[in-house]
PDB file of C-alpha atoms and ligand atoms in Angstrom:
ATOM      1  CA  MET F   1     134.575 106.449 102.825  1.00 92.00           C
ATOM      2  CA  ARG F   2     130.989 107.612 102.255  1.00 95.00           C
ATOM      3  CA  PHE F   3     130.234 107.870 105.971  1.00 98.00           C
ATOM      4  CA  ALA F   4     133.356 109.671 107.215  1.00 98.00           C
ATOM      5  CA  GLY F   5     132.334 112.037 110.016  1.00 95.00           C
ATOM      6  CA  LYS F   6     128.910 110.394 110.397  1.00 98.00           C
ATOM      7  CA  THR F   7     127.772 108.390 113.412  1.00 98.00           C
ATOM      8  CA  VAL F   8     125.794 105.158 113.258  1.00 98.00           C
ATOM      9  CA  VAL F   9     124.087 103.470 116.194  1.00 99.00           C
ATOM     10  CA  VAL F  10     123.036  99.823 115.871  1.00 99.00           C
ATOM     11  CA  THR F  11     120.929  98.266 118.627  1.00 98.00           C
ATOM     12  CA  GLY F  12     121.429  94.593 119.485  1.00 98.00           C
ATOM     13  CA  SER F  13     124.860  94.641 117.852  1.00 98.00           C
ATOM     14  CA  GLY F  14     126.868  92.889 120.552  1.00 98.00           C
ATOM     15  CA  ARG F  15     126.645  89.333 119.178  1.00 97.00           C
ATOM     16  CA  GLN F  16     129.430  87.873 117.056  1.00 96.00           C
ATOM     17  CA  LYS F  17     128.305  86.963 113.530  1.00 95.00           C
ATOM     18  CA  GLY F  18     124.967  88.717 114.168  1.00 97.00           C
ATOM     19  CA  LEU F  19     123.389  91.053 111.646  1.00 98.00           C
ATOM     20  CA  GLY F  20     124.246  93.987 113.925  1.00 98.00           C
ATOM     21  CA  GLN F  21     127.963  93.245 113.801  1.00 98.00           C
ATOM     22  CA  GLY F  22     127.746  92.793 110.018  1.00 98.00           C
ATOM     23  CA  ILE F  23     126.029  96.171 109.635  1.00 98.00           C
ATOM     24  CA  LEU F  24     128.633  97.908 111.809  1.00 98.00           C
ATOM     25  CA  GLN F  25     131.476  96.259 109.876  1.00 98.00           C
ATOM     26  CA  ARG F  26     130.194  97.803 106.663  1.00 98.00           C
ATOM     27  CA  PHE F  27     129.743 101.272 108.180  1.00 98.00           C
ATOM     28  CA  ALA F  28     133.152 101.082 109.892  1.00 98.00           C
ATOM     29  CA  ASP F  29     134.784 100.144 106.580  1.00 98.00           C
ATOM     30  CA  GLU F  30     133.155 103.221 105.028  1.00 98.00           C
ATOM     31  CA  GLY F  31     134.430 105.600 107.701  1.00 98.00           C
ATOM     32  CA  ALA F  32     131.546 105.980 110.190  1.00 98.00           C
ATOM     33  CA  ASN F  33     131.863 106.401 113.945  1.00 98.00           C
ATOM     34  CA  CYS F  34     130.159 103.319 115.391  1.00 98.00           C
ATOM     35  CA  VAL F  35     128.049 102.731 118.493  1.00 98.00           C
ATOM     36  CA  VAL F  36     127.840  99.087 119.539  1.00 98.00           C
ATOM     37  CA  SER F  37     124.831  98.552 121.782  1.00 98.00           C
ATOM     38  CA  ASP F  38     123.230  95.537 123.398  1.00 98.00           C
ATOM     39  CA  LEU F  39     121.154  94.460 126.348  1.00 97.00           C
ATOM     40  CA  THR F  40     124.276  93.999 128.433  1.00 96.00           C
ATOM     41  CA  ILE F  41     127.890  94.680 127.606  1.00 96.00           C
ATOM     42  CA  ASP F  42     129.365  91.252 128.173  1.00 97.00           C
ATOM     43  CA  SER F  43     132.607  89.729 126.856  1.00 97.00           C
ATOM     44  CA  GLU F  44     130.988  89.000 123.478  1.00 97.00           C
ATOM     45  CA  ALA F  45     129.906  92.630 123.066  1.00 98.00           C
ATOM     46  CA  GLU F  46     133.428  93.705 124.043  1.00 98.00           C
ATOM     47  CA  ALA F  47     134.842  91.350 121.384  1.00 98.00           C
ATOM     48  CA  VAL F  48     132.532  92.871 118.743  1.00 98.00           C
ATOM     49  CA  THR F  49     133.626  96.349 119.867  1.00 98.00           C
ATOM     50  CA  GLU F  50     137.296  95.423 119.494  1.00 98.00           C
ATOM     51  CA  GLU F  51     136.690  93.878 116.061  1.00 98.00           C
ATOM     52  CA  ILE F  52     134.949  97.044 114.820  1.00 98.00           C
ATOM     53  CA  ARG F  53     137.684  99.224 116.355  1.00 98.00           C
ATOM     54  CA  GLY F  54     140.251  97.062 114.564  1.00 98.00           C
ATOM     55  CA  ARG F  55     138.765  98.267 111.277  1.00 98.00           C
ATOM     56  CA  GLY F  56     139.921 101.787 112.135  1.00 97.00           C
ATOM     57  CA  ALA F  57     136.581 103.174 113.335  1.00 98.00           C
ATOM     58  CA  LYS F  58     136.018 105.270 116.440  1.00 98.00           C
ATOM     59  CA  VAL F  59     133.746 103.072 118.579  1.00 98.00           C
ATOM     60  CA  ALA F  60     131.600 103.592 121.666  1.00 98.00           C
ATOM     61  CA  VAL F  61     129.840 100.753 123.456  1.00 98.00           C
ATOM     62  CA  ILE F  62     126.621 101.559 125.298  1.00 98.00           C
ATOM     63  CA  ALA F  63     124.221  99.161 127.053  1.00 98.00           C
ATOM     64  CA  CYS F  64     120.545  99.535 126.180  1.00 98.00           C
ATOM     65  CA  ASP F  65     117.506  97.370 126.788  1.00 98.00           C
ATOM     66  CA  VAL F  66     115.323  98.617 123.946  1.00 98.00           C
ATOM     67  CA  SER F  67     112.128  97.550 125.719  1.00 98.00           C
ATOM     68  CA  ASP F  68     112.756 100.401 128.187  1.00 98.00           C
ATOM     69  CA  ALA F  69     111.965 103.814 126.667  1.00 98.00           C
ATOM     70  CA  ALA F  70     114.235 105.658 129.120  1.00 98.00           C
ATOM     71  CA  GLN F  71     117.219 103.494 128.139  1.00 98.00           C
ATOM     72  CA  CYS F  72     116.536 104.198 124.449  1.00 98.00           C
ATOM     73  CA  SER F  73     116.624 107.948 125.141  1.00 98.00           C
ATOM     74  CA  ALA F  74     119.822 107.500 127.161  1.00 98.00           C
ATOM     75  CA  LEU F  75     121.425 105.531 124.298  1.00 98.00           C
ATOM     76  CA  VAL F  76     120.825 108.415 121.907  1.00 98.00           C
ATOM     77  CA  GLU F  77     121.895 111.059 124.463  1.00 98.00           C
ATOM     78  CA  GLN F  78     125.131 109.217 125.233  1.00 98.00           C
ATOM     79  CA  SER F  79     125.885 108.689 121.539  1.00 98.00           C
ATOM     80  CA  VAL F  80     125.408 112.428 120.934  1.00 98.00           C
ATOM     81  CA  ALA F  81     127.625 113.189 123.934  1.00 98.00           C
ATOM     82  CA  VAL F  82     130.437 110.982 122.575  1.00 98.00           C
ATOM     83  CA  PHE F  83     130.280 111.773 118.853  1.00 98.00           C
ATOM     84  CA  GLY F  84     128.367 115.072 118.640  1.00 98.00           C
ATOM     85  CA  GLY F  85     125.309 113.656 116.890  1.00 98.00           C
ATOM     86  CA  VAL F  86     123.527 110.614 115.490  1.00 98.00           C
ATOM     87  CA  ASP F  87     123.208 110.491 111.698  1.00 98.00           C
ATOM     88  CA  ILE F  88     122.109 106.897 111.157  1.00 99.00           C
ATOM     89  CA  PHE F  89     120.112 104.785 113.599  1.00 99.00           C
ATOM     90  CA  VAL F  90     119.540 101.077 112.948  1.00 99.00           C
ATOM     91  CA  ASN F  91     116.823  99.249 114.901  1.00 99.00           C
ATOM     92  CA  ASN F  92     118.342  95.763 114.837  1.00 98.00           C
ATOM     93  CA  ALA F  93     117.670  94.369 118.349  1.00 98.00           C
ATOM     94  CA  GLY F  94     115.238  91.508 118.226  1.00 98.00           C
ATOM     95  CA  ILE F  95     114.186  88.196 119.658  1.00 95.00           C
ATOM     96  CA  GLY F  96     113.042  85.438 117.343  1.00 89.00           C
ATOM     97  CA  PHE F  97     113.753  82.254 119.194  1.00 83.00           C
ATOM     98  CA  MET F  98     110.464  81.760 121.086  1.00 88.00           C
ATOM     99  CA  MET F  99     108.942  79.146 118.799  1.00 93.00           C
ATOM    100  CA  LYS F 100     105.591  77.619 119.786  1.00 95.00           C
ATOM    101  CA  PRO F 101     102.341  76.688 118.059  1.00 96.00           C
ATOM    102  CA  MET F 102      99.951  79.622 117.993  1.00 96.00           C
ATOM    103  CA  LEU F 103      97.450  77.811 120.243  1.00 97.00           C
ATOM    104  CA  GLU F 104     100.084  77.429 122.987  1.00 96.00           C
ATOM    105  CA  VAL F 105     101.678  80.881 123.080  1.00 96.00           C
ATOM    106  CA  ASP F 106     101.726  82.335 126.568  1.00 95.00           C
ATOM    107  CA  PRO F 107     100.593  85.998 126.857  1.00 96.00           C
ATOM    108  CA  LYS F 108     103.912  86.773 128.579  1.00 96.00           C
ATOM    109  CA  ASP F 109     105.924  85.403 125.628  1.00 95.00           C
ATOM    110  CA  TRP F 110     103.759  87.405 123.236  1.00 97.00           C
ATOM    111  CA  ALA F 111     104.289  90.595 125.277  1.00 97.00           C
ATOM    112  CA  THR F 112     108.057  90.042 125.516  1.00 97.00           C
ATOM    113  CA  VAL F 113     108.525  89.728 121.768  1.00 97.00           C
ATOM    114  CA  ILE F 114     106.323  92.735 121.002  1.00 98.00           C
ATOM    115  CA  ALA F 115     108.074  94.795 123.712  1.00 98.00           C
ATOM    116  CA  VAL F 116     111.520  94.224 122.190  1.00 98.00           C
ATOM    117  CA  ASN F 117     110.897  93.943 118.457  1.00 98.00           C
ATOM    118  CA  LEU F 118     108.160  96.537 118.002  1.00 98.00           C
ATOM    119  CA  SER F 119     107.918  98.811 121.045  1.00 98.00           C
ATOM    120  CA  GLY F 120     111.724  98.902 121.248  1.00 98.00           C
ATOM    121  CA  ALA F 121     111.948 100.056 117.640  1.00 99.00           C
ATOM    122  CA  PHE F 122     109.359 102.757 118.370  1.00 98.00           C
ATOM    123  CA  TYR F 123     111.131 104.050 121.504  1.00 99.00           C
ATOM    124  CA  CYS F 124     114.473 104.176 119.689  1.00 99.00           C
ATOM    125  CA  THR F 125     112.996 105.741 116.557  1.00 98.00           C
ATOM    126  CA  GLN F 126     111.371 108.464 118.638  1.00 98.00           C
ATOM    127  CA  ALA F 127     114.559 109.163 120.596  1.00 98.00           C
ATOM    128  CA  ALA F 128     116.772 109.165 117.493  1.00 99.00           C
ATOM    129  CA  ALA F 129     114.324 111.316 115.511  1.00 98.00           C
ATOM    130  CA  ARG F 130     114.101 113.876 118.324  1.00 98.00           C
ATOM    131  CA  ALA F 131     117.897 114.248 118.268  1.00 98.00           C
ATOM    132  CA  MET F 132     118.008 114.404 114.456  1.00 98.00           C
ATOM    133  CA  VAL F 133     115.231 117.022 114.304  1.00 98.00           C
ATOM    134  CA  ALA F 134     116.977 119.105 116.988  1.00 98.00           C
ATOM    135  CA  ALA F 135     120.283 118.924 115.069  1.00 98.00           C
ATOM    136  CA  GLY F 136     118.532 120.005 111.848  1.00 98.00           C
ATOM    137  CA  LYS F 137     120.793 117.954 109.534  1.00 97.00           C
ATOM    138  CA  GLY F 138     118.359 115.221 108.521  1.00 98.00           C
ATOM    139  CA  GLY F 139     119.138 111.582 109.163  1.00 98.00           C
ATOM    140  CA  ARG F 140     118.484 107.958 108.368  1.00 98.00           C
ATOM    141  CA  ILE F 141     116.491 105.435 110.382  1.00 99.00           C
ATOM    142  CA  ILE F 142     116.664 101.821 109.249  1.00 99.00           C
ATOM    143  CA  ASN F 143     114.519  99.056 110.727  1.00 99.00           C
ATOM    144  CA  ILE F 144     115.726  95.478 110.435  1.00 98.00           C
ATOM    145  CA  ALA F 145     112.404  93.757 109.872  1.00 98.00           C
ATOM    146  CA  SER F 146     112.340  90.323 108.189  1.00 98.00           C
ATOM    147  CA  GLN F 147     110.833  88.159 105.506  1.00 97.00           C
ATOM    148  CA  ALA F 148     108.416  87.538 108.395  1.00 97.00           C
ATOM    149  CA  ALA F 149     107.248  91.138 107.871  1.00 98.00           C
ATOM    150  CA  LYS F 150     105.805  90.135 104.507  1.00 98.00           C
ATOM    151  CA  THR F 151     104.422  86.633 104.997  1.00 97.00           C
ATOM    152  CA  GLY F 152     103.353  84.176 107.720  1.00 97.00           C
ATOM    153  CA  PHE F 153     105.579  81.511 109.267  1.00 95.00           C
ATOM    154  CA  PRO F 154     104.416  78.719 111.600  1.00 95.00           C
ATOM    155  CA  HIS F 155     105.116  78.759 115.337  1.00 97.00           C
ATOM    156  CA  LEU F 156     106.253  82.406 115.316  1.00 96.00           C
ATOM    157  CA  PRO F 157     103.003  84.388 115.751  1.00 97.00           C
ATOM    158  CA  ALA F 158     104.449  87.150 117.944  1.00 98.00           C
ATOM    159  CA  TYR F 159     107.615  87.449 115.841  1.00 97.00           C
ATOM    160  CA  VAL F 160     105.695  87.631 112.565  1.00 98.00           C
ATOM    161  CA  SER F 161     103.259  90.167 114.053  1.00 98.00           C
ATOM    162  CA  SER F 162     106.055  92.318 115.469  1.00 98.00           C
ATOM    163  CA  LYS F 163     107.874  92.384 112.125  1.00 98.00           C
ATOM    164  CA  HIS F 164     104.705  93.272 110.195  1.00 98.00           C
ATOM    165  CA  GLY F 165     104.243  96.018 112.808  1.00 98.00           C
ATOM    166  CA  MET F 166     107.742  97.298 112.107  1.00 98.00           C
ATOM    167  CA  VAL F 167     106.731  97.954 108.511  1.00 98.00           C
ATOM    168  CA  GLY F 168     103.743  99.951 109.778  1.00 98.00           C
ATOM    169  CA  LEU F 169     106.065 101.902 112.075  1.00 98.00           C
ATOM    170  CA  THR F 170     108.394 102.531 109.128  1.00 99.00           C
ATOM    171  CA  ARG F 171     105.597 103.967 106.987  1.00 98.00           C
ATOM    172  CA  ALA F 172     103.978 105.998 109.785  1.00 98.00           C
ATOM    173  CA  THR F 173     107.254 107.648 110.785  1.00 98.00           C
ATOM    174  CA  ALA F 174     108.429 108.162 107.200  1.00 98.00           C
ATOM    175  CA  VAL F 175     105.431 110.364 106.364  1.00 98.00           C
ATOM    176  CA  GLU F 176     106.074 112.600 109.381  1.00 98.00           C
ATOM    177  CA  LEU F 177     109.860 112.771 109.309  1.00 98.00           C
ATOM    178  CA  GLY F 178     110.337 113.515 105.616  1.00 98.00           C
ATOM    179  CA  ALA F 179     109.785 117.202 106.344  1.00 98.00           C
ATOM    180  CA  HIS F 180     112.944 117.078 108.478  1.00 98.00           C
ATOM    181  CA  GLY F 181     115.079 115.395 105.822  1.00 98.00           C
ATOM    182  CA  ILE F 182     114.947 112.095 107.688  1.00 98.00           C
ATOM    183  CA  THR F 183     114.263 108.910 105.744  1.00 98.00           C
ATOM    184  CA  VAL F 184     112.844 105.808 107.423  1.00 99.00           C
ATOM    185  CA  ASN F 185     113.057 102.424 105.726  1.00 99.00           C
ATOM    186  CA  ALA F 186     112.885  98.748 106.633  1.00 99.00           C
ATOM    187  CA  VAL F 187     115.120  95.962 105.385  1.00 98.00           C
ATOM    188  CA  CYS F 188     113.534  92.501 105.196  1.00 98.00           C
ATOM    189  CA  PRO F 189     116.168  89.738 105.177  1.00 98.00           C
ATOM    190  CA  ASN F 190     115.411  86.066 104.618  1.00 97.00           C
ATOM    191  CA  HIS F 191     117.069  83.448 106.818  1.00 95.00           C
ATOM    192  CA  VAL F 192     120.610  84.210 108.036  1.00 96.00           C
ATOM    193  CA  THR F 193     122.423  81.732 110.289  1.00 93.00           C
ATOM    194  CA  THR F 194     123.201  83.998 113.243  1.00 91.00           C
ATOM    195  CA  GLY F 195     122.686  83.108 116.917  1.00 85.00           C
ATOM    196  CA  LEU F 196     118.959  83.711 116.479  1.00 84.00           C
ATOM    197  CA  GLY F 197     118.955  81.958 113.094  1.00 88.00           C
ATOM    198  CA  ALA F 198     120.768  78.887 114.466  1.00 90.00           C
ATOM    199  CA  GLN F 199     118.082  78.386 117.104  1.00 91.00           C
ATOM    200  CA  GLN F 200     115.427  78.567 114.375  1.00 91.00           C
ATOM    201  CA  ASN F 201     117.388  76.026 112.294  1.00 93.00           C
ATOM    202  CA  GLU F 202     117.401  73.545 115.192  1.00 93.00           C
ATOM    203  CA  TYR F 203     113.678  73.949 115.768  1.00 94.00           C
ATOM    204  CA  PHE F 204     112.409  74.007 112.185  1.00 94.00           C
ATOM    205  CA  SER F 205     114.641  71.204 110.904  1.00 95.00           C
ATOM    206  CA  LYS F 206     113.000  68.925 113.525  1.00 95.00           C
ATOM    207  CA  LEU F 207     109.488  70.344 113.035  1.00 93.00           C
ATOM    208  CA  LEU F 208     109.661  69.789 109.273  1.00 94.00           C
ATOM    209  CA  GLY F 209     111.140  66.286 109.603  1.00 96.00           C
ATOM    210  CA  PHE F 210     114.637  66.879 108.166  1.00 96.00           C
ATOM    211  CA  GLU F 211     117.261  64.376 109.260  1.00 96.00           C
ATOM    212  CA  SER F 212     119.715  67.138 110.168  1.00 96.00           C
ATOM    213  CA  VAL F 213     120.155  70.909 110.283  1.00 96.00           C
ATOM    214  CA  GLU F 214     122.516  70.580 107.292  1.00 96.00           C
ATOM    215  CA  ALA F 215     119.798  68.844 105.232  1.00 97.00           C
ATOM    216  CA  TYR F 216     117.318  71.573 106.220  1.00 96.00           C
ATOM    217  CA  LEU F 217     119.767  74.309 105.127  1.00 96.00           C
ATOM    218  CA  GLU F 218     120.555  72.509 101.846  1.00 97.00           C
ATOM    219  CA  ASN F 219     116.848  72.387 101.060  1.00 96.00           C
ATOM    220  CA  MET F 220     116.533  76.087 101.900  1.00 96.00           C
ATOM    221  CA  ALA F 221     119.440  76.949  99.595  1.00 97.00           C
ATOM    222  CA  ALA F 222     118.042  74.827  96.756  1.00 97.00           C
ATOM    223  CA  LYS F 223     114.707  76.663  96.901  1.00 96.00           C
ATOM    224  CA  ASN F 224     116.300  80.138  96.902  1.00 98.00           C
ATOM    225  CA  PRO F 225     116.572  81.752  93.429  1.00 98.00           C
ATOM    226  CA  MET F 226     120.129  82.879  94.269  1.00 98.00           C
ATOM    227  CA  GLY F 227     121.038  79.460  95.670  1.00 98.00           C
ATOM    228  CA  ARG F 228     121.913  80.278  99.276  1.00 97.00           C
ATOM    229  CA  PRO F 229     120.474  81.698 102.529  1.00 96.00           C
ATOM    230  CA  GLY F 230     121.293  85.293 103.464  1.00 97.00           C
ATOM    231  CA  LEU F 231     124.490  86.652 104.974  1.00 97.00           C
ATOM    232  CA  PRO F 232     124.890  89.589 107.379  1.00 98.00           C
ATOM    233  CA  SER F 233     126.837  91.368 104.612  1.00 98.00           C
ATOM    234  CA  ASP F 234     123.761  91.257 102.314  1.00 98.00           C
ATOM    235  CA  THR F 235     121.695  93.166 104.875  1.00 98.00           C
ATOM    236  CA  ALA F 236     124.636  95.471 105.639  1.00 98.00           C
ATOM    237  CA  ALA F 237     124.968  96.426 101.972  1.00 98.00           C
ATOM    238  CA  ALA F 238     121.285  97.400 101.820  1.00 98.00           C
ATOM    239  CA  CYS F 239     121.676  99.471 105.007  1.00 98.00           C
ATOM    240  CA  ALA F 240     124.704 101.271 103.577  1.00 98.00           C
ATOM    241  CA  TRP F 241     122.806 102.130 100.411  1.00 98.00           C
ATOM    242  CA  LEU F 242     119.765 103.356 102.374  1.00 98.00           C
ATOM    243  CA  ALA F 243     122.063 105.530 104.500  1.00 98.00           C
ATOM    244  CA  SER F 244     123.881 106.942 101.471  1.00 98.00           C
ATOM    245  CA  ASP F 245     123.088 110.141  99.562  1.00 97.00           C
ATOM    246  CA  ASP F 246     121.946 107.964  96.635  1.00 98.00           C
ATOM    247  CA  ALA F 247     118.902 106.853  98.646  1.00 98.00           C
ATOM    248  CA  PHE F 248     117.803 110.313  99.780  1.00 97.00           C
ATOM    249  CA  TYR F 249     114.525 110.077  97.838  1.00 98.00           C
ATOM    250  CA  VAL F 250     113.666 106.578  99.151  1.00 98.00           C
ATOM    251  CA  THR F 251     111.532 106.494 102.295  1.00 98.00           C
ATOM    252  CA  GLY F 252     108.754 104.392 103.807  1.00 98.00           C
ATOM    253  CA  GLU F 253     109.959 101.300 101.947  1.00 98.00           C
ATOM    254  CA  ALA F 254     110.333  97.722 103.180  1.00 98.00           C
ATOM    255  CA  ILE F 255     113.063  96.303 100.952  1.00 98.00           C
ATOM    256  CA  ASN F 256     113.446  92.540 100.602  1.00 98.00           C
ATOM    257  CA  VAL F 257     117.022  91.264 100.831  1.00 98.00           C
ATOM    258  CA  SER F 258     116.178  87.624 100.318  1.00 98.00           C
ATOM    259  CA  GLY F 259     117.816  86.372  97.125  1.00 98.00           C
ATOM    260  CA  GLY F 260     114.376  86.484  95.522  1.00 98.00           C
ATOM    261  CA  GLU F 261     112.616  84.355  98.144  1.00 97.00           C
ATOM    262  CA  GLU F 262     110.277  87.256  98.882  1.00 96.00           C
ATOM    263  CA  MET F 263     109.100  89.475  96.040  1.00 96.00           C
ATOM    264  CA  HIS F 264     106.429  91.827  97.335  1.00 95.00           C
TER     265      HIS F 264
HETATM  266  N1  LIG Z 301     118.833  85.689 111.466  1.00 86.16           N
HETATM  267  C1  LIG Z 301     117.814  85.766 110.655  1.00 86.16           C
HETATM  268  O1  LIG Z 301     117.472  84.807 109.951  1.00 86.16           O
HETATM  269  C2  LIG Z 301     117.034  87.058 110.553  1.00 86.16           C
HETATM  270  C3  LIG Z 301     116.228  87.235 109.424  1.00 86.16           C
HETATM  271  C4  LIG Z 301     115.493  88.403 109.318  1.00 86.16           C
HETATM  272  C5  LIG Z 301     115.567  89.360 110.307  1.00 86.16           C
HETATM  273  N2  LIG Z 301     116.354  89.161 111.387  1.00 86.16           N
HETATM  274  C6  LIG Z 301     116.390  90.207 112.405  1.00 86.16           C
HETATM  275  O2  LIG Z 301     117.706  90.698 112.502  1.00 86.16           O
HETATM  276  C7  LIG Z 301     117.899  91.251 113.799  1.00 86.16           C
HETATM  277  C8  LIG Z 301     119.213  90.735 114.358  1.00 86.16           C
HETATM  278  O3  LIG Z 301     119.081  89.342 114.592  1.00 86.16           O
HETATM  279  P1  LIG Z 301     120.262  88.297 114.418  1.00 86.16           P
HETATM  280  O4  LIG Z 301     119.773  87.250 113.497  1.00 86.16           O
HETATM  281  O5  LIG Z 301     121.530  88.991 114.144  1.00 86.16           O
HETATM  282  O6  LIG Z 301     120.280  87.588 115.840  1.00 86.16           O
HETATM  283  P2  LIG Z 301     121.111  87.874 117.165  1.00 86.16           P
HETATM  284  O7  LIG Z 301     120.465  87.075 118.226  1.00 86.16           O
HETATM  285  O8  LIG Z 301     122.557  87.685 116.884  1.00 86.16           O
HETATM  286  O9  LIG Z 301     120.855  89.434 117.385  1.00 86.16           O
HETATM  287  C9  LIG Z 301     119.791  89.944 118.116  1.00 86.16           C
HETATM  288  C10 LIG Z 301     120.369  90.903 119.126  1.00 86.16           C
HETATM  289  O10 LIG Z 301     119.320  91.572 119.834  1.00 86.16           O
HETATM  290  C11 LIG Z 301     119.737  91.655 121.170  1.00 86.16           C
HETATM  291  N3  LIG Z 301     118.597  91.878 122.070  1.00 86.16           N
HETATM  292  C12 LIG Z 301     117.661  90.999 122.474  1.00 86.16           C
HETATM  293  N4  LIG Z 301     116.810  91.593 123.333  1.00 86.16           N
HETATM  294  C13 LIG Z 301     117.232  92.878 123.460  1.00 86.16           C
HETATM  295  C14 LIG Z 301     116.779  93.988 124.198  1.00 86.16           C
HETATM  296  N5  LIG Z 301     115.710  93.903 125.010  1.00 86.16           N
HETATM  297  N6  LIG Z 301     117.457  95.157 124.085  1.00 86.16           N
HETATM  298  C15 LIG Z 301     118.544  95.257 123.288  1.00 86.16           C
HETATM  299  N7  LIG Z 301     119.029  94.234 122.559  1.00 86.16           N
HETATM  300  C16 LIG Z 301     118.372  93.055 122.657  1.00 86.16           C
HETATM  301  C17 LIG Z 301     120.451  90.355 121.455  1.00 86.16           C
HETATM  302  O11 LIG Z 301     121.256  90.423 122.608  1.00 86.16           O
HETATM  303  C18 LIG Z 301     121.252  90.199 120.172  1.00 86.16           C
HETATM  304  O12 LIG Z 301     122.485  90.871 120.232  1.00 86.16           O
HETATM  305  C19 LIG Z 301     116.666  90.870 114.624  1.00 86.16           C
HETATM  306  O13 LIG Z 301     115.786  91.971 114.703  1.00 86.16           O
HETATM  307  C20 LIG Z 301     116.052  89.757 113.808  1.00 86.16           C
HETATM  308  O14 LIG Z 301     114.662  89.655 114.012  1.00 86.16           O
HETATM  309  C21 LIG Z 301     117.105  88.032 111.525  1.00 86.16           C
END
């Protein structure tokens, strides 16, 4: 129960089998108070909330469109109002399903992806850090970047750029927030079959000429040194370690959780 009495907020955590739910499951199992947050609180977000509550955690559910700075501030303020503080903030909200060749990307699509994946992480980081600095107890900020933060992928120019930007945000904020006992790190998962991941599977299996999604995933597993794609629990375990006392001296890092697919 390493996180008993601590509060964790995870943006974009209202999708079943998403990385956000997986991260909250791990923190709930280790005693944290949990804030489920998503663009809208629909029946799926309610189901995630109930599942996390069923693990024995105290849970709040708060809507937040991370592309709106005011909503990011409100998310932090409401979390503080409910639980008395925010100790761990995970920037997980993201969109990665707008696949198009680079030459055909519409400026609006580009702006949408950057607004959510990168600007959203900045607005939330700023809001969470302000609350952590005011509380004077340090804190942990964790950015869910991607393997796409370390290397290029076809037909995802805005996504790849936003995730590389997240690593820059991680480093820039880490150097300033260390003085307040706040660490800032990124986690870079490889492919995970979530809602977002499933849409990528459909698209890339066709683009690369596989006869089925299953054949595409088998090929992916065969090429991975650990023999399988990622799971939400892999990313969750890295988040829990980064949020633990053991990782106090680790900041500004972008840690691959990719079964060895990415090594730099
Ligand atoms: N699935 C993968 O293969 C993979 C790999 C590496 C990184 N990631 C990253 O992990 C994170 C979670 O993705 P996932 O795979 O669980 O997919 P997902 O689609 O289940 O989760 C993304 C969440 O972000 C939410 N969201 C979208 N726009 C939002 C907005 N404006 N404000 C607030 N929330 C918003 C969605 O509603 C959803 O709940 C994303 O940042 C994604 O880029 C995913």
